XYZ file of C-alpha atoms in Angstrom:
135
model
C -9.376 32.075 25.710
C -6.951 32.598 28.582
C -6.459 29.641 30.861
C -6.275 30.021 34.611
C -2.556 29.199 34.539
C -1.764 31.976 32.022
C -3.902 34.463 33.927
C -2.155 33.618 37.192
C 1.252 33.963 35.499
C 0.361 37.384 34.020
C -0.967 38.679 37.350
C 2.204 37.480 39.120
C 4.483 39.213 36.619
C 2.534 42.502 36.765
C 2.407 42.388 40.570
C 6.174 41.786 40.713
C 6.887 44.723 38.412
C 4.590 47.059 40.347
C 6.050 45.916 43.681
C 9.594 46.492 42.437
C 8.782 50.001 41.203
C 6.934 50.988 44.384
C 9.695 49.672 46.653
C 12.399 51.504 44.679
C 10.431 54.765 45.076
C 9.675 54.274 48.773
C 13.082 52.994 49.839
C 15.369 54.927 47.489
C 18.482 56.317 49.117
C 22.075 57.063 48.410
C 24.033 54.263 46.759
C 26.531 52.524 49.023
C 30.086 51.857 47.828
C 32.618 49.628 49.534
C 35.713 51.403 50.795
C 38.527 49.758 48.812
C 41.346 51.602 50.565
C 43.684 49.421 52.569
C 45.049 50.413 55.951
C 48.636 51.620 55.898
C 49.510 49.314 58.808
C 48.317 45.775 59.483
C 49.195 43.940 62.666
C 49.034 40.201 63.192
C 50.985 37.389 64.782
C 50.818 35.317 61.595
C 49.971 35.786 57.936
C 48.969 32.773 55.826
C 48.721 32.774 52.031
C 46.503 30.019 50.598
C 45.810 29.101 46.977
C 42.427 28.607 45.295
C 42.156 25.081 46.736
C 42.794 26.305 50.286
C 46.330 24.875 50.490
C 48.898 26.789 52.518
C 51.486 28.291 50.130
C 53.300 30.904 52.240
C 53.613 31.652 55.927
C 54.975 34.685 57.748
C 55.122 33.799 61.416
C 57.309 33.309 64.496
C 59.441 30.295 65.398
C 59.240 28.513 68.736
C 62.096 30.818 69.838
C 59.967 33.878 69.036
C 61.972 34.894 65.963
C 60.273 35.899 62.685
C 60.485 33.737 59.579
C 59.028 33.395 56.095
C 58.273 29.948 54.654
C 57.303 29.264 51.025
C 55.514 25.984 50.320
C 54.848 24.027 47.129
C 51.446 22.702 45.977
C 51.885 19.696 48.305
C 52.441 22.032 51.288
C 56.102 21.017 51.544
C 58.220 23.861 52.876
C 60.681 24.627 50.090
C 62.194 27.920 51.182
C 62.750 29.195 54.704
C 64.098 32.620 55.536
C 64.351 33.715 59.106
C 66.187 34.688 62.223
C 67.557 32.278 64.804
C 70.880 31.669 66.515
C 72.169 31.280 62.976
C 70.041 33.532 60.778
C 69.736 32.489 57.205
C 68.089 30.939 54.229
C 67.304 27.237 53.757
C 66.107 25.609 50.546
C 64.562 22.128 50.558
C 64.035 19.511 47.849
C 60.800 17.788 46.798
C 61.069 15.447 49.808
C 61.317 18.362 52.230
C 65.001 17.706 53.006
C 67.196 20.753 53.474
C 69.693 20.830 50.608
C 71.165 24.327 50.748
C 71.750 26.598 53.737
C 73.121 30.119 53.692
C 73.527 31.382 57.231
C 75.255 33.842 59.534
C 76.532 32.719 62.905
C 76.220 34.718 66.136
C 79.251 36.841 65.212
C 77.937 37.536 61.703
C 80.241 35.109 59.879
C 78.636 33.568 56.770
C 78.440 29.870 55.947
C 77.181 28.144 52.808
C 76.314 24.426 53.039
C 75.270 22.032 50.236
C 73.804 18.610 51.085
C 72.916 15.617 48.920
C 69.644 13.623 49.149
C 71.034 11.526 52.009
C 71.807 14.741 53.921
C 75.577 14.278 53.576
C 77.378 17.616 53.409
C 78.895 17.901 49.923
C 80.356 21.382 50.205
C 80.933 23.734 53.072
C 82.148 27.242 52.575
C 83.070 29.678 55.310
C 84.922 32.946 55.373
C 88.575 32.579 56.294
C 89.252 34.762 59.347
C 92.887 35.291 58.388
C 93.162 35.301 54.586
C 96.690 34.903 53.217
C 97.934 37.714 50.982
């Protein structure tokens, strides 16, 4: 003997199957596919790269002076590498505390400088190009 619960369950399943078949016949159309092509040009004032936890890991943006720069950040969002343009364009690398330890830069005339700093920010080595090298 079929109980009311089993009968109700069987009617629900059959009705669902019939409804699904009828709707697929009545509303059938062309399949839709997402366009996975990427535009050849993207324009923005800032690009942010975040990891799976939503932490900022890279930034391509403009400085307060309006010059472009790229910053790479560690998992604690500490800026470790900076590459950009300014009065002295260059590359800066920071330690785990966010202190700049190495700077490779070009001055306004295009002369390179390489600076090494210790944890207390004391300059340990400074290298510049000699304007008048001796033969």
